[in-house]
Coordinates of C-alpha atoms and ligand atoms in Angstrom, one line a residue:
M16 CA 28.6 102.4 -16.2
T17 CA 27.0 100.1 -13.8
A18 CA 23.9 98.5 -15.1
A19 CA 20.4 98.8 -13.4
V20 CA 19.4 95.2 -12.3
I21 CA 16.2 94.3 -14.0
D22 CA 14.1 92.7 -11.1
G23 CA 12.2 90.0 -12.9
K24 CA 11.1 88.5 -9.5
A25 CA 9.4 91.8 -8.5
F26 CA 7.8 92.4 -11.9
A27 CA 6.5 88.8 -11.9
Q28 CA 5.0 89.3 -8.5
G29 CA 3.3 92.4 -9.8
L30 CA 2.0 90.5 -12.8
R31 CA 0.7 87.6 -10.6
G32 CA -1.2 90.1 -8.5
R33 CA -2.9 91.5 -11.6
V34 CA -3.6 88.1 -12.9
A35 CA -5.2 87.2 -9.5
E36 CA -7.5 90.4 -9.7
A37 CA -8.3 89.3 -13.4
A38 CA -9.2 85.7 -12.3
A39 CA -11.5 87.2 -9.5
R40 CA -13.3 89.4 -12.1
F41 CA -13.6 86.5 -14.4
E42 CA -15.2 84.4 -11.6
A43 CA -17.6 87.2 -10.8
E44 CA -18.6 87.4 -14.6
T45 CA -18.9 83.7 -15.3
G46 CA -19.4 81.9 -11.9
R47 CA -16.2 79.8 -12.2
T48 CA -12.5 80.5 -12.0
P49 CA -10.0 80.1 -15.0
G50 CA -8.8 76.5 -15.2
L51 CA -5.2 75.3 -16.2
A52 CA -4.6 71.7 -16.9
V53 CA -1.1 70.5 -16.7
V54 CA -0.1 67.1 -18.0
L55 CA 3.2 65.4 -16.9
V56 CA 4.2 62.1 -18.4
G57 CA 6.9 60.2 -16.5
E58 CA 9.1 61.0 -13.4
D59 CA 11.6 63.6 -14.7
P60 CA 12.7 65.3 -11.5
A61 CA 13.1 68.8 -13.1
S62 CA 9.8 68.5 -14.9
S63 CA 8.1 67.4 -11.6
V64 CA 9.3 70.5 -9.7
Y65 CA 8.0 72.8 -12.7
V66 CA 4.6 71.2 -12.6
R67 CA 4.4 71.4 -8.9
S68 CA 5.3 75.0 -9.0
K69 CA 2.9 75.8 -11.7
G70 CA 0.0 74.1 -9.8
K71 CA 0.9 76.0 -6.7
A72 CA 1.1 79.5 -8.6
C73 CA -2.3 78.8 -10.1
L74 CA -3.9 78.3 -6.7
E75 CA -2.2 81.4 -5.3
A76 CA -3.8 83.3 -8.3
G77 CA -7.2 82.0 -7.4
M78 CA -7.4 79.7 -10.4
E79 CA -8.0 76.2 -10.7
S80 CA -5.3 73.8 -11.3
L81 CA -6.0 70.3 -12.8
E82 CA -2.9 68.1 -12.7
H83 CA -2.7 64.8 -14.8
R84 CA 0.3 62.6 -14.0
L85 CA 0.8 59.7 -16.5
P86 CA 3.4 56.9 -16.3
E87 CA 6.6 57.1 -18.4
T88 CA 5.2 54.2 -20.5
T89 CA 2.1 56.1 -21.7
S90 CA 1.5 55.7 -25.4
Q91 CA 1.2 58.7 -27.8
A92 CA -2.4 57.6 -28.5
D93 CA -3.5 57.7 -24.9
L94 CA -1.8 61.1 -24.3
I95 CA -3.6 62.5 -27.3
A96 CA -6.8 61.1 -26.0
L97 CA -6.3 62.9 -22.8
V98 CA -5.6 66.2 -24.6
E99 CA -8.7 65.8 -26.6
A100 CA -10.7 65.2 -23.4
L101 CA -9.2 68.3 -22.0
N102 CA -10.1 70.3 -25.2
A103 CA -13.7 69.3 -24.7
D104 CA -13.8 70.1 -21.0
P105 CA -15.5 73.5 -20.5
K106 CA -13.7 74.0 -17.1
V107 CA -10.3 73.9 -18.9
D108 CA -9.1 77.1 -20.3
G109 CA -5.5 76.3 -20.7
I110 CA -3.6 73.0 -21.4
L111 CA 0.1 72.7 -21.0
V112 CA 1.9 69.4 -21.7
Q113 CA 5.2 69.4 -19.8
L114 CA 8.1 68.9 -22.2
P115 CA 10.3 66.9 -22.8
L116 CA 8.1 63.8 -23.4
P117 CA 9.3 60.2 -23.3
K118 CA 11.0 59.1 -26.5
Q119 CA 7.8 56.9 -27.7
I120 CA 5.9 60.1 -28.0
D121 CA 6.3 62.8 -30.7
D122 CA 6.0 66.3 -29.1
K123 CA 4.8 67.8 -32.4
A124 CA 1.8 65.4 -32.7
V125 CA 0.8 66.1 -29.1
I126 CA 1.1 70.0 -29.4
A127 CA -0.9 69.8 -32.7
A128 CA -3.7 68.0 -30.8
I129 CA -4.2 70.9 -28.3
D130 CA -7.1 73.2 -29.2
P131 CA -5.1 76.4 -30.2
A132 CA -7.6 78.4 -28.1
K133 CA -6.3 76.6 -25.0
D134 CA -2.6 76.4 -26.1
V135 CA -1.3 78.6 -23.1
D136 CA 2.3 77.6 -24.0
G137 CA 1.8 79.1 -27.4
F138 CA 3.6 76.3 -29.2
H139 CA 0.8 75.2 -31.5
V140 CA 1.6 76.2 -35.3
V141 CA -1.7 78.2 -35.3
N142 CA -0.5 80.4 -32.6
A143 CA 3.1 80.6 -34.0
G144 CA 1.6 81.6 -37.3
R145 CA -0.6 84.3 -35.9
L146 CA 2.3 85.7 -34.0
A147 CA 4.2 85.8 -37.3
V148 CA 1.5 87.6 -39.2
G149 CA 0.7 90.0 -36.3
E150 CA -2.7 88.5 -35.3
D151 CA -3.9 88.0 -31.8
A152 CA -2.1 84.8 -30.5
L153 CA -1.3 82.9 -27.4
V154 CA 2.5 83.7 -27.2
P155 CA 5.2 81.4 -25.5
C156 CA 5.6 82.4 -22.0
T157 CA 9.3 82.9 -21.7
P158 CA 9.8 85.4 -24.6
L159 CA 6.6 87.3 -23.8
G160 CA 8.0 87.7 -20.3
C161 CA 11.3 89.0 -21.7
L162 CA 9.3 91.6 -23.8
M163 CA 7.4 92.8 -20.7
L164 CA 10.7 93.4 -18.9
L165 CA 12.1 95.1 -22.0
K166 CA 9.1 97.4 -22.4
D167 CA 9.1 98.2 -18.7
Q168 CA 12.8 99.2 -18.8
L169 CA 12.8 101.1 -22.2
G170 CA 9.2 102.0 -23.0
D171 CA 9.0 102.3 -26.8
L172 CA 11.3 99.8 -28.5
S173 CA 10.7 101.1 -32.0
G174 CA 13.8 101.4 -34.2
K175 CA 16.1 99.7 -31.8
N176 CA 18.7 97.1 -32.9
A177 CA 17.9 93.9 -31.3
V178 CA 20.0 90.7 -31.4
V179 CA 18.4 87.5 -30.3
I180 CA 20.9 84.7 -29.7
G181 CA 19.3 81.3 -30.2
R182 CA 16.5 80.3 -32.6
S183 CA 14.5 77.7 -30.7
N184 CA 10.7 77.4 -31.3
I185 CA 10.2 78.0 -27.5
V186 CA 12.4 81.2 -27.0
G187 CA 14.6 82.5 -29.8
K188 CA 12.1 82.6 -32.8
P189 CA 9.1 83.9 -30.9
M190 CA 11.3 86.4 -29.2
A191 CA 12.4 87.7 -32.5
Q192 CA 8.8 87.9 -33.8
L193 CA 7.7 89.8 -30.6
L194 CA 10.7 92.4 -31.1
L195 CA 9.8 92.7 -34.8
G196 CA 6.2 93.4 -33.8
E197 CA 7.5 96.3 -31.6
S198 CA 9.4 97.7 -34.8
C199 CA 12.8 96.7 -33.8
T200 CA 15.5 95.8 -36.3
V201 CA 15.9 92.2 -35.5
T202 CA 18.9 89.9 -36.0
I203 CA 18.6 86.2 -35.0
A204 CA 22.0 84.7 -34.2
H205 CA 22.6 81.1 -33.7
S206 CA 25.2 78.2 -33.7
R207 CA 26.2 79.0 -37.4
T208 CA 26.4 82.7 -37.0
Q209 CA 29.8 84.1 -38.1
D210 CA 31.6 86.6 -35.8
L211 CA 28.9 86.6 -33.1
P212 CA 30.8 89.1 -31.0
D213 CA 30.6 91.7 -33.8
V214 CA 26.8 90.9 -34.4
V215 CA 26.1 91.5 -30.7
R216 CA 28.2 94.7 -30.7
R217 CA 25.6 96.3 -32.9
A218 CA 22.7 95.6 -30.5
D219 CA 20.9 98.0 -28.4
I220 CA 18.9 95.1 -27.0
V221 CA 20.6 91.7 -26.5
V222 CA 18.5 88.6 -25.7
A223 CA 20.6 85.5 -25.0
A224 CA 18.8 82.1 -25.2
V225 CA 21.5 79.5 -25.8
G226 CA 22.1 77.4 -22.9
R227 CA 26.0 78.0 -22.6
P228 CA 27.3 79.3 -19.3
E229 CA 28.6 82.8 -19.6
M230 CA 29.1 82.7 -23.3
V231 CA 28.3 86.3 -23.9
K232 CA 31.4 88.4 -22.9
A233 CA 31.4 92.0 -21.7
N234 CA 33.4 93.1 -24.6
W235 CA 30.7 91.9 -27.0
I236 CA 28.1 94.4 -25.4
K237 CA 27.6 97.8 -26.8
P238 CA 27.8 100.4 -23.9
G239 CA 24.4 101.2 -22.7
A240 CA 22.7 98.2 -24.3
V241 CA 19.9 96.4 -22.4
V242 CA 20.7 92.6 -21.8
I243 CA 18.0 90.0 -21.2
D244 CA 19.6 86.8 -20.2
V245 CA 17.3 83.7 -20.7
G246 CA 20.0 81.0 -20.1
I247 CA 19.8 78.7 -17.1
N248 CA 23.0 76.8 -16.6
R249 CA 24.1 74.8 -13.6
V250 CA 27.9 75.0 -13.0
E251 CA 30.3 73.6 -10.5
A252 CA 30.9 76.1 -7.6
G253 CA 33.6 74.2 -5.7
E254 CA 33.5 72.0 -2.7
G255 CA 31.0 69.8 -4.6
K256 CA 28.5 72.6 -4.8
T257 CA 26.7 74.0 -7.9
R258 CA 25.2 77.3 -8.8
L259 CA 23.1 78.8 -11.5
V260 CA 24.5 81.2 -14.2
G261 CA 23.2 82.6 -17.3
D262 CA 24.4 82.8 -20.9
V263 CA 26.0 86.2 -20.2
A264 CA 29.2 86.9 -18.0
Y265 CA 27.1 88.9 -15.7
D266 CA 29.5 90.6 -13.5
E267 CA 31.6 92.2 -16.3
A268 CA 28.6 92.8 -18.6
A269 CA 26.9 94.7 -15.9
E270 CA 29.7 97.3 -16.1
I271 CA 28.9 98.0 -19.8
A272 CA 25.2 97.6 -20.1
S273 CA 22.7 100.1 -19.1
A274 CA 20.3 97.3 -17.6
I275 CA 20.6 93.5 -17.3
T276 CA 18.7 90.7 -16.0
P277 CA 20.4 88.5 -13.2
V278 CA 20.3 84.7 -13.2
P279 CA 18.4 83.7 -11.1
G280 CA 15.8 86.4 -10.4
G281 CA 15.6 87.8 -13.9
V282 CA 13.7 86.1 -16.7
G283 CA 13.1 82.8 -14.8
P284 CA 10.2 84.1 -12.5
M285 CA 8.5 85.6 -15.5
T286 CA 7.7 82.4 -17.2
I287 CA 5.1 81.0 -14.6
A288 CA 3.6 84.5 -14.2
V289 CA 3.1 84.8 -18.0
L290 CA 1.6 81.2 -18.1
L291 CA -1.1 82.4 -15.5
R292 CA -1.6 85.5 -17.6
N293 CA -2.1 83.5 -20.7
T294 CA -4.6 81.3 -19.0
V295 CA -6.7 84.2 -18.1
V296 CA -6.4 85.7 -21.5
A297 CA -7.4 82.3 -23.1
A298 CA -10.3 81.9 -20.7
R299 CA -11.8 85.3 -21.7
A300 CA -11.1 85.0 -25.4
R301 CA -12.8 81.5 -25.4
L302 CA -16.0 83.0 -23.9
G303 CA -15.9 86.0 -26.1
L304 CA -15.3 88.3 -23.2
A305 CA -13.4 91.6 -23.6
A306 CA -9.6 91.4 -23.1
E307 CA -8.3 92.6 -19.6
A308 CA -6.2 95.8 -19.7
G309 CA -3.0 95.7 -17.9
L310 CA -2.1 92.1 -18.5
Ligands
LIG684 P1 17.7 75.2 -27.3 O1 18.9 74.3 -27.1 O2 16.5 74.8 -27.9 O3 18.2 76.4 -28.4 C1 19.5 77.0 -28.2 C2 19.9 77.9 -29.4 O4 21.1 78.4 -29.2 C3 19.9 77.1 -30.7 O5 19.0 77.8 -31.6 C4 21.3 77.3 -31.1 O6 21.4 77.6 -32.6 C5 21.9 78.4 -30.4 N1 23.3 78.2 -30.1 C6 23.9 77.1 -29.7 N2 25.2 77.3 -29.5 C7 25.4 78.5 -30.0 C8 26.6 79.4 -30.2 N3 27.8 78.8 -29.9 N4 26.4 80.5 -30.7 C9 25.2 81.1 -30.9 N5 24.1 80.4 -30.8 C10 24.2 79.2 -30.3 O7 17.4 76.0 -26.0 P2 16.2 76.9 -25.4 O8 15.1 76.0 -25.2 O9 15.9 78.1 -26.5 O10 16.7 77.5 -24.2 C11 17.9 78.3 -24.1 C12 18.4 78.6 -22.8 O11 17.3 79.3 -22.1 C13 18.6 77.4 -21.9 O12 19.6 77.7 -21.0 C14 17.4 77.2 -21.2 O13 17.5 76.5 -19.9 C15 16.9 78.5 -20.9 N6 15.4 78.6 -20.7 C16 15.0 79.5 -19.7 C17 13.6 79.6 -19.5 C18 13.2 80.4 -18.4 O14 12.2 80.3 -17.8 N7 14.1 81.4 -18.0 C19 12.7 79.0 -20.4 C20 13.2 78.3 -21.5 C21 14.6 78.2 -21.7

């Protein structure tokens, strides 16, 4: 079998188009465009790139991007004061504080300060709790993007055996909750899991979110399974060059799976598209407007 390649880039482009239409409708209804505030503390180069591309994507979708860049030495109190000002600002529908934060700042305290109605990253415990009990929630962007790709590929997920490798609050745990919400039988594997290959072999759906290059081998994959690779790992490619690989040994796994996401071009592009989607969803919900279909 040669797997279908799940084209996350194309799916994300489609979603961004639908978000742009939804943003235009929001503007027609309310007289303003949805606004996303992105806060970056310090000069981390990777974070800087993410923040810039989030801002650009916002503008391309016809939404307002409000960027706040603070120095590396910013105190926790000053950052929380900014978050509180953004909570109170009626033009701001979504607030994203780029992680990681400098060591003098406690991530948890900052996330707790974000108004859950504006928490477009879905990291606030109120949103995590709502997701867990099956209520409407703002859901972390990467796992929600993975779910969209899975539903597009498979339709109904009910009754499927799903294995999520990784239990982070950002990817693994919310991914497992989303799959449970779709009536999958969900196993969460992690660094202490015994006989991981055997656990993965039972899965109709494998989501790998570990951060270890090509850890998941082809002979772990059940023939016909759908594989979603969240991992982004930079490895040596010889002659002083590097390349990106996922957590799955892609070439061999693609011979066994029925469908698989590539790295890059699979899950990666979904994250920003879902962030824009969450911002429109948050903007409508805050104003008591009906939810948009098709997002
Ligand atoms: P994390 O480090 O917070 O969590 C990794 C998880 O993997 C942990 O729960 C750990 O228990 C598990 N793990 C570690 N070693 C393992 C092993 N040997 N066997 C089984 N499980 C093991 O990472 P994260 O933030 O969840 O990110 C995971 C990966 O996804 C990283 O490569 C990250 O770069 C990538 N990522 C991609 C996107 C995207 O937009 N595509 C977004 C977020 C994260």
